[in-house]
Amino acid sequence: MSATTESMPNPIEELFRCATRETADRMTIWTAGSISLRLEGLTETELHEISDHLGPIDRMATMVLLEAEGEIGGTLVLLFDDDSLDAFLVAMTGEPVLPGERTPLQESALLETGNILASAFTGAISDATVLLVLPTPPILLTDYVASVLEQACMAQAINNEKLVLTRTRFERNGEALDWQLVFIPDGAMRDWIDSGPRLRDGAL
Amino acid sequence: MQPLVERRPSVVMVGMGQSECGRGEDRFSSILGSCIAICLYSRQRGVGAIAHVVMPASHGRDSAPGKSADTAVPHLLDLLRKEGISARDVEAKIAGGASMFKISAGTLQIGQANITACTAELERVGIPIVGRDVGGDKGRRIHFECGTGQVRVEIIGCPATTL
């Protein structure tokens, strides 16, 4: 962590830990137990220091993006590294992966993975906060990670000098996987976080 | 007699809201989505400055000067002035301002507003924009060489171009 990074208040970190746990449970079912994830932390960071927290972002990657909409929200970015993604797609679809190409079934599997993760994540947040939070349909992108994160950060960056975002750690069969589920709260959720909110009793 | 000091050219990644100044073979790189890289340079003096602009206007906020178009341009000119370079000797190249994705009606699209604001600010101070690669829906990796003012633009799936 950089010197400018600070830990966020505990209830909010617990909220995202709970949401990530729900997400992990769904991911385990979806992948027949082979892939798991957990929250590594909730981070507050300077705009130019995002890569200190998410690893190299000046690379190309395949990403699934969704927005959480409602009373509070944000952008969910599911980041893959191509080698392990290919193995995942072969396991999920039974189809070989050709260089630079994905079949409609493979694209569908990726979008569905995003759908499943986002539904669990936003559902857990909505349940704990008693606020409306719904996922949009997912989109699939292959581009520079930093370019995509730039726009995803914008809703927060307009009014804040530092960004709040979550970091996750993925594992496949117990070994670290270079994937990330990044959640970047929007302006409304950032205001909500900064207001020191209360969560539903017994929510976590 | 002054000691001979070998000065190695640097390659620096310029992140969101940051700004830098360099000379000769110094190079700056940035990855851009909706943000804009404003590259100012003096061809005669071989000095250049870059800002990674995130948004059109600062609205008086005490942010990093490179973050907004209205503060980035004056800041870059200050950096160049410290190198003895007048605004009238400076040219500009800009890149970025993409609309990377639109997931819903509420997706914040700021790329076009950044293009408009950066262009207007450069026009306001009378700096000619001699090269631009802006808009679209793809990310860009750029490399700016201070001495020549060359900006190499890389977009995934497209041949690289030089401004």
Tab-separated table of C-alpha atoms in Angstrom:
chain	number	residue	atom	x	y	z
A	1	MET	CA	0.000	0.000	0.000
A	2	SER	CA	1.171	3.520	-0.700
A	3	ALA	CA	1.637	6.127	1.974
A	4	THR	CA	-1.466	7.951	0.825
A	5	THR	CA	-3.714	4.941	1.238
A	6	GLU	CA	-5.882	4.672	4.299
A	7	SER	CA	-8.106	1.951	5.625
A	8	MET	CA	-11.802	2.693	5.367
A	9	PRO	CA	-14.173	2.539	8.324
A	10	ASN	CA	-14.936	-0.976	9.409
A	11	PRO	CA	-18.708	-1.329	8.772
A	12	ILE	CA	-18.247	-0.436	5.128
A	13	GLU	CA	-15.387	-2.887	4.712
A	14	GLU	CA	-17.564	-5.509	6.370
A	15	LEU	CA	-20.373	-4.689	3.952
A	16	PHE	CA	-18.122	-5.339	0.969
A	17	ARG	CA	-16.637	-8.409	2.625
A	18	CYS	CA	-20.163	-9.776	3.043
A	19	ALA	CA	-21.045	-8.913	-0.573
A	20	THR	CA	-17.881	-10.590	-1.818
A	21	ARG	CA	-18.628	-13.666	0.290
A	22	GLU	CA	-22.077	-13.945	-1.306
A	23	THR	CA	-20.438	-13.509	-4.692
A	24	ALA	CA	-17.860	-16.184	-3.906
A	25	ASP	CA	-20.593	-18.644	-2.963
A	26	ARG	CA	-22.295	-18.145	-6.333
A	27	MET	CA	-18.976	-18.375	-8.163
A	28	THR	CA	-18.221	-21.651	-6.431
A	29	ILE	CA	-21.536	-23.088	-7.588
A	30	TRP	CA	-21.143	-21.689	-11.135
A	31	THR	CA	-17.648	-23.149	-11.558
A	32	ALA	CA	-18.312	-26.408	-9.715
A	33	GLY	CA	-16.011	-25.366	-6.925
A	34	SER	CA	-12.908	-24.623	-8.961
A	35	ILE	CA	-12.812	-20.820	-8.573
A	36	SER	CA	-13.181	-18.838	-5.357
A	37	LEU	CA	-12.699	-15.213	-4.402
A	38	ARG	CA	-12.446	-13.069	-1.320
A	39	LEU	CA	-12.170	-9.394	-0.517
A	40	GLU	CA	-8.584	-8.272	-0.153
A	41	GLY	CA	-9.609	-4.878	1.057
A	42	LEU	CA	-11.381	-1.614	0.595
A	43	THR	CA	-8.949	1.062	-0.457
A	44	GLU	CA	-8.878	4.809	-0.639
A	45	THR	CA	-6.282	5.901	-3.152
A	46	GLU	CA	-5.015	8.832	-5.172
A	47	LEU	CA	-6.168	8.715	-8.801
A	48	HIS	CA	-2.683	8.107	-10.169
A	49	GLU	CA	-1.935	5.334	-7.658
A	50	ILE	CA	-4.643	2.874	-8.690
A	51	SER	CA	-2.072	0.495	-10.137
A	52	ASP	CA	-0.431	0.238	-6.698
A	53	HIS	CA	-3.585	-1.546	-5.578
A	54	LEU	CA	-4.771	-3.411	-8.646
A	55	GLY	CA	-1.446	-4.457	-10.142
A	56	PRO	CA	-0.349	-3.555	-13.663
A	57	ILE	CA	-3.140	-1.688	-15.428
A	58	ASP	CA	-1.118	-0.580	-18.454
A	59	ARG	CA	-1.879	-3.913	-20.108
A	60	MET	CA	-4.572	-5.204	-22.386
A	61	ALA	CA	-7.188	-7.468	-20.828
A	62	THR	CA	-10.601	-8.944	-21.361
A	63	MET	CA	-13.124	-7.400	-19.006
A	64	VAL	CA	-16.782	-7.805	-18.159
A	65	LEU	CA	-18.400	-4.569	-16.982
A	66	LEU	CA	-21.683	-3.915	-15.220
A	67	GLU	CA	-23.149	-1.026	-13.359
A	68	ALA	CA	-24.980	-1.177	-10.070
A	69	GLU	CA	-27.915	1.193	-10.337
A	70	GLY	CA	-30.399	2.486	-7.815
A	71	GLU	CA	-30.223	4.663	-4.717
A	72	ILE	CA	-26.511	3.920	-4.474
A	73	GLY	CA	-24.349	2.208	-7.075
A	74	GLY	CA	-21.111	1.986	-8.943
A	75	THR	CA	-19.264	0.074	-11.622
A	76	LEU	CA	-18.163	-3.535	-11.375
A	77	VAL	CA	-15.192	-4.531	-13.504
A	78	LEU	CA	-14.309	-8.206	-13.749
A	79	LEU	CA	-10.743	-8.406	-15.067
A	80	PHE	CA	-9.171	-11.540	-16.506
A	81	ASP	CA	-5.699	-12.487	-17.556
A	82	ASP	CA	-5.864	-14.142	-20.935
A	83	ASP	CA	-4.010	-17.388	-20.203
A	84	SER	CA	-6.124	-18.452	-17.268
A	85	LEU	CA	-9.228	-17.088	-18.973
A	86	ASP	CA	-8.681	-19.438	-21.904
A	87	ALA	CA	-8.404	-22.392	-19.534
A	88	PHE	CA	-11.579	-21.264	-17.761
A	89	LEU	CA	-13.483	-20.975	-21.046
A	90	VAL	CA	-12.361	-24.401	-22.210
A	91	ALA	CA	-13.524	-25.859	-18.891
A	92	MET	CA	-16.856	-24.005	-19.023
A	93	THR	CA	-17.778	-24.550	-22.658
A	94	GLY	CA	-15.754	-27.549	-23.816
A	95	GLU	CA	-14.770	-25.541	-26.888
A	96	PRO	CA	-11.144	-24.825	-27.809
A	97	VAL	CA	-10.043	-21.192	-27.639
A	98	LEU	CA	-8.503	-19.828	-30.827
A	99	PRO	CA	-5.976	-16.968	-30.628
A	100	GLY	CA	-7.769	-13.628	-30.610
A	101	GLU	CA	-11.172	-15.216	-31.094
A	102	ARG	CA	-14.020	-16.260	-28.864
A	103	THR	CA	-17.054	-18.212	-29.912
A	104	PRO	CA	-20.570	-16.930	-29.121
A	105	LEU	CA	-20.857	-19.625	-26.457
A	106	GLN	CA	-17.608	-18.489	-24.822
A	107	GLU	CA	-18.702	-14.854	-24.879
A	108	SER	CA	-22.007	-15.894	-23.378
A	109	ALA	CA	-20.192	-17.794	-20.610
A	110	LEU	CA	-18.183	-14.680	-19.755
A	111	LEU	CA	-21.219	-12.423	-19.701
A	112	GLU	CA	-23.119	-14.932	-17.586
A	113	THR	CA	-20.198	-15.079	-15.157
A	114	GLY	CA	-20.427	-11.304	-14.818
A	115	ASN	CA	-24.184	-11.527	-14.377
A	116	ILE	CA	-23.921	-14.088	-11.628
A	117	LEU	CA	-21.221	-12.211	-9.734
A	118	ALA	CA	-22.946	-8.847	-10.060
A	119	SER	CA	-26.346	-10.162	-9.006
A	120	ALA	CA	-24.879	-11.672	-5.866
A	121	PHE	CA	-22.770	-8.613	-5.097
A	122	THR	CA	-25.516	-6.029	-5.554
A	123	GLY	CA	-28.107	-8.249	-3.876
A	124	ALA	CA	-25.976	-8.504	-0.743
A	125	ILE	CA	-25.395	-4.737	-0.664
A	126	SER	CA	-29.080	-4.031	-1.164
A	127	ASP	CA	-30.016	-6.471	1.580
A	128	ALA	CA	-27.571	-5.011	4.100
A	129	THR	CA	-28.306	-1.364	3.379
A	130	VAL	CA	-32.041	-1.627	2.674
A	131	LEU	CA	-31.398	0.518	-0.405
A	132	LEU	CA	-32.316	-0.283	-3.982
A	133	VAL	CA	-29.262	-1.585	-5.891
A	134	LEU	CA	-29.735	-3.470	-9.162
A	135	PRO	CA	-27.208	-4.715	-11.730
A	136	THR	CA	-27.407	-3.697	-15.392
A	137	PRO	CA	-26.850	-6.246	-18.158
A	138	PRO	CA	-23.112	-6.891	-18.637
A	139	ILE	CA	-20.909	-5.837	-21.525
A	140	LEU	CA	-17.672	-7.431	-22.711
A	141	LEU	CA	-14.590	-5.358	-23.555
A	142	THR	CA	-11.011	-6.032	-24.560
A	143	ASP	CA	-8.860	-2.942	-24.106
A	144	TYR	CA	-6.251	-1.316	-21.888
A	145	VAL	CA	-7.246	-1.879	-18.262
A	146	ALA	CA	-6.303	1.688	-17.313
A	147	SER	CA	-8.477	3.146	-20.079
A	148	VAL	CA	-11.555	1.315	-18.847
A	149	LEU	CA	-10.893	2.072	-15.178
A	150	GLU	CA	-10.467	5.750	-16.037
A	151	GLN	CA	-14.048	6.051	-17.173
A	152	ALA	CA	-15.316	3.768	-14.414
A	153	CYS	CA	-13.675	6.080	-11.853
A	154	MET	CA	-15.112	9.253	-13.290
A	155	ALA	CA	-18.364	9.339	-11.327
A	156	GLN	CA	-16.331	9.440	-8.101
A	157	ALA	CA	-13.346	11.434	-9.358
A	158	ILE	CA	-15.485	14.425	-10.308
A	159	ASN	CA	-16.104	15.295	-6.675
A	160	ASN	CA	-13.316	13.502	-4.820
A	161	GLU	CA	-9.538	13.743	-4.814
A	162	LYS	CA	-9.207	10.121	-3.710
A	163	LEU	CA	-11.038	7.069	-4.958
A	164	VAL	CA	-12.631	4.361	-2.891
A	165	LEU	CA	-12.557	0.930	-4.512
A	166	THR	CA	-12.578	-2.717	-3.538
A	167	ARG	CA	-9.926	-5.301	-4.348
A	168	THR	CA	-10.451	-9.040	-4.495
A	169	ARG	CA	-8.293	-12.102	-4.717
A	170	PHE	CA	-9.265	-15.021	-6.928
A	171	GLU	CA	-8.057	-18.582	-6.582
A	172	ARG	CA	-8.436	-21.632	-8.779
A	173	ASN	CA	-8.112	-24.926	-6.984
A	174	GLY	CA	-6.306	-23.111	-4.159
A	175	GLU	CA	-3.786	-21.289	-6.347
A	176	ALA	CA	-3.806	-17.519	-6.885
A	177	LEU	CA	-5.422	-16.447	-10.144
A	178	ASP	CA	-4.618	-13.110	-11.790
A	179	TRP	CA	-8.241	-11.987	-11.920
A	180	GLN	CA	-9.842	-9.029	-10.172
A	181	LEU	CA	-13.379	-8.028	-9.331
A	182	VAL	CA	-13.103	-4.286	-8.843
A	183	PHE	CA	-16.044	-2.323	-7.526
A	184	ILE	CA	-15.853	1.445	-7.860
A	185	PRO	CA	-18.694	3.213	-6.051
A	186	ASP	CA	-20.428	6.057	-7.888
A	187	GLY	CA	-20.855	9.551	-6.486
A	188	ALA	CA	-24.063	8.701	-4.604
A	189	MET	CA	-22.521	5.658	-2.959
A	190	ARG	CA	-19.346	7.571	-2.144
A	191	ASP	CA	-21.436	10.227	-0.397
A	192	TRP	CA	-23.281	7.451	1.415
A	193	ILE	CA	-19.984	5.858	2.531
A	194	ASP	CA	-18.613	9.210	3.701
A	195	SER	CA	-21.765	9.866	5.724
A	196	GLY	CA	-20.925	6.990	8.099
A	197	PRO	CA	-24.066	5.009	7.375
A	198	ARG	CA	-25.729	2.381	9.497
A	199	LEU	CA	-26.456	-1.038	8.114
A	200	ARG	CA	-29.535	-3.116	8.765
A	201	ASP	CA	-29.376	-4.809	12.169
A	202	GLY	CA	-28.007	-8.304	11.780
A	203	ALA	CA	-27.124	-7.630	8.146
A	204	LEU	CA	-23.535	-8.803	8.367
B	1	MET	CA	35.189	24.114	-14.099
B	2	GLN	CA	31.909	22.295	-13.720
B	3	PRO	CA	31.992	18.512	-13.339
B	4	LEU	CA	30.722	16.539	-16.293
B	5	VAL	CA	27.459	14.885	-15.364
B	6	GLU	CA	25.907	12.389	-17.705
B	7	ARG	CA	22.143	12.976	-17.798
B	8	ARG	CA	20.197	9.897	-18.707
B	9	PRO	CA	16.900	10.402	-20.525
B	10	SER	CA	13.946	9.279	-18.453
B	11	VAL	CA	10.784	7.402	-19.350
B	12	VAL	CA	7.993	8.260	-16.956
B	13	MET	CA	4.420	7.008	-16.774
B	14	VAL	CA	2.067	9.930	-16.212
B	15	GLY	CA	-1.027	8.893	-14.278
B	16	MET	CA	-4.425	10.523	-13.921
B	17	GLY	CA	-4.143	14.154	-12.875
B	18	GLN	CA	-0.339	14.187	-13.027
B	19	SER	CA	1.844	16.542	-15.037
B	20	GLU	CA	5.533	16.451	-15.945
B	21	CYS	CA	8.171	18.423	-17.804
B	22	GLY	CA	11.270	17.100	-19.589
B	23	ARG	CA	13.768	17.728	-22.333
B	24	GLY	CA	15.623	16.021	-25.167
B	25	GLU	CA	15.151	12.276	-25.138
B	26	ASP	CA	12.970	12.289	-22.027
B	27	ARG	CA	9.767	10.421	-22.780
B	28	PHE	CA	6.423	10.340	-21.062
B	29	SER	CA	3.806	7.625	-21.444
B	30	SER	CA	0.142	7.555	-20.522
B	31	ILE	CA	-2.786	5.222	-20.904
B	32	LEU	CA	-5.897	7.142	-21.777
B	33	GLY	CA	-9.596	6.398	-21.856
B	34	SER	CA	-11.896	9.364	-21.415
B	35	CYS	CA	-8.952	11.452	-20.161
B	36	ILE	CA	-6.865	13.671	-22.429
B	37	ALA	CA	-3.099	13.998	-22.648
B	38	ILE	CA	-2.130	17.585	-23.408
B	39	CYS	CA	1.432	17.644	-24.742
B	40	LEU	CA	3.065	21.069	-25.047
B	41	TYR	CA	6.557	21.489	-26.437
B	42	SER	CA	9.024	23.931	-27.850
B	43	ARG	CA	10.504	22.601	-31.056
B	44	GLN	CA	13.377	25.117	-30.887
B	45	ARG	CA	14.389	24.316	-27.311
B	46	GLY	CA	13.567	20.600	-27.262
B	47	VAL	CA	11.553	20.878	-24.060
B	48	GLY	CA	8.111	19.395	-23.479
B	49	ALA	CA	5.444	19.147	-20.798
B	50	ILE	CA	2.478	16.826	-20.450
B	51	ALA	CA	-0.684	16.691	-18.353
B	52	HIS	CA	-3.063	13.744	-17.967
B	53	VAL	CA	-6.323	15.672	-17.785
B	54	VAL	CA	-9.218	13.883	-16.089
B	55	MET	CA	-12.066	16.376	-16.340
B	56	PRO	CA	-13.031	19.616	-18.032
B	57	ALA	CA	-13.181	22.051	-15.103
B	58	SER	CA	-11.819	22.296	-11.574
B	59	HIS	CA	-14.704	24.471	-10.302
B	60	GLY	CA	-12.231	26.160	-7.962
B	61	ARG	CA	-11.303	22.948	-6.171
B	62	ASP	CA	-7.777	22.612	-4.792
B	63	SER	CA	-6.889	19.592	-6.933
B	64	ALA	CA	-3.701	18.550	-8.664
B	65	PRO	CA	-3.263	21.163	-11.417
B	66	GLY	CA	-3.036	18.491	-14.106
B	67	LYS	CA	-6.453	17.070	-13.238
B	68	SER	CA	-8.657	19.638	-15.016
B	69	ALA	CA	-8.320	21.333	-18.396
B	70	ASP	CA	-8.693	24.846	-16.984
B	71	THR	CA	-5.800	24.408	-14.541
B	72	ALA	CA	-3.630	22.019	-16.576
B	73	VAL	CA	-2.831	24.385	-19.447
B	74	PRO	CA	-1.684	27.301	-17.248
B	75	HIS	CA	0.298	24.841	-15.123
B	76	LEU	CA	2.092	23.366	-18.138
B	77	LEU	CA	2.903	26.864	-19.367
B	78	ASP	CA	4.344	27.650	-15.916
B	79	LEU	CA	6.538	24.549	-16.110
B	80	LEU	CA	7.782	25.589	-19.552
B	81	ARG	CA	8.285	29.190	-18.440
B	82	LYS	CA	10.626	27.934	-15.714
B	83	GLU	CA	12.670	26.434	-18.548
B	84	GLY	CA	12.783	29.855	-20.176
B	85	ILE	CA	10.163	29.077	-22.798
B	86	SER	CA	7.508	31.577	-23.779
B	87	ALA	CA	3.944	30.497	-24.636
B	88	ARG	CA	4.338	31.911	-28.148
B	89	ASP	CA	7.069	29.312	-28.872
B	90	VAL	CA	4.859	26.400	-27.857
B	91	GLU	CA	2.800	23.950	-29.913
B	92	ALA	CA	0.267	21.433	-28.628
B	93	LYS	CA	-0.752	17.890	-29.419
B	94	ILE	CA	-3.674	16.188	-27.734
B	95	ALA	CA	-4.904	12.581	-27.528
B	96	GLY	CA	-7.649	10.723	-25.688
B	97	GLY	CA	-11.232	11.664	-24.900
B	98	ALA	CA	-12.778	8.302	-25.771
B	99	SER	CA	-16.203	7.128	-24.663
B	100	MET	CA	-15.001	3.733	-23.484
B	101	PHE	CA	-18.345	2.159	-22.684
B	102	LYS	CA	-21.989	2.929	-22.283
B	103	ILE	CA	-23.679	0.359	-20.115
B	104	SER	CA	-26.808	2.292	-19.194
B	105	ALA	CA	-28.455	5.673	-19.678
B	106	GLY	CA	-26.690	6.741	-16.484
B	107	THR	CA	-23.158	5.891	-17.624
B	108	LEU	CA	-21.094	9.033	-17.175
B	109	GLN	CA	-19.574	10.002	-20.520
B	110	ILE	CA	-16.967	12.699	-20.146
B	111	GLY	CA	-14.660	12.108	-23.113
B	112	GLN	CA	-16.275	14.634	-25.459
B	113	ALA	CA	-16.500	17.258	-22.712
B	114	ASN	CA	-12.774	16.783	-22.075
B	115	ILE	CA	-11.970	17.252	-25.771
B	116	THR	CA	-14.041	20.430	-25.932
B	117	ALA	CA	-12.570	21.878	-22.733
B	118	CYS	CA	-8.940	21.128	-23.610
B	119	THR	CA	-9.349	22.550	-27.104
B	120	ALA	CA	-11.033	25.692	-25.769
B	121	GLU	CA	-8.375	26.241	-23.111
B	122	LEU	CA	-5.534	25.922	-25.622
B	123	GLU	CA	-7.325	28.307	-27.987
B	124	ARG	CA	-7.850	30.746	-25.131
B	125	VAL	CA	-4.115	31.034	-24.502
B	126	GLY	CA	-3.311	31.051	-28.213
B	127	ILE	CA	-1.440	27.759	-28.470
B	128	PRO	CA	-1.915	26.015	-31.826
B	129	ILE	CA	-2.981	22.372	-31.759
B	130	VAL	CA	-0.800	20.833	-34.470
B	131	GLY	CA	-1.790	17.215	-33.877
B	132	ARG	CA	-4.762	15.427	-32.361
B	133	ASP	CA	-6.081	11.899	-32.007
B	134	VAL	CA	-9.268	12.126	-29.993
B	135	GLY	CA	-12.697	10.558	-29.508
B	136	GLY	CA	-13.843	7.097	-30.513
B	137	ASP	CA	-14.515	4.226	-28.129
B	138	LYS	CA	-11.073	2.660	-27.655
B	139	GLY	CA	-8.323	3.255	-25.135
B	140	ARG	CA	-4.993	4.750	-26.158
B	141	ARG	CA	-1.409	4.306	-25.025
B	142	ILE	CA	0.700	7.332	-25.906
B	143	HIS	CA	4.425	8.050	-25.821
B	144	PHE	CA	5.520	11.693	-25.910
B	145	GLU	CA	9.123	12.552	-26.731
B	146	CYS	CA	10.013	15.947	-25.333
B	147	GLY	CA	12.833	16.843	-27.721
B	148	THR	CA	10.895	16.298	-30.939
B	149	GLY	CA	7.341	16.758	-29.720
B	150	GLN	CA	6.459	13.458	-31.371
B	151	VAL	CA	3.456	11.648	-29.907
B	152	ARG	CA	3.076	7.987	-30.768
B	153	VAL	CA	-0.478	6.731	-30.318
B	154	GLU	CA	-1.275	3.022	-29.921
B	155	ILE	CA	-4.822	1.684	-30.064
B	156	ILE	CA	-5.424	-2.032	-29.651
B	157	GLY	CA	-6.178	-3.640	-33.007
B	158	CYS	CA	-5.009	-0.619	-35.041
B	159	PRO	CA	-1.632	0.357	-36.497
B	160	ALA	CA	0.226	2.859	-34.320
B	161	THR	CA	0.207	6.463	-35.536
B	162	THR	CA	2.569	9.348	-34.865
B	163	LEU	CA	1.351	12.896	-34.371
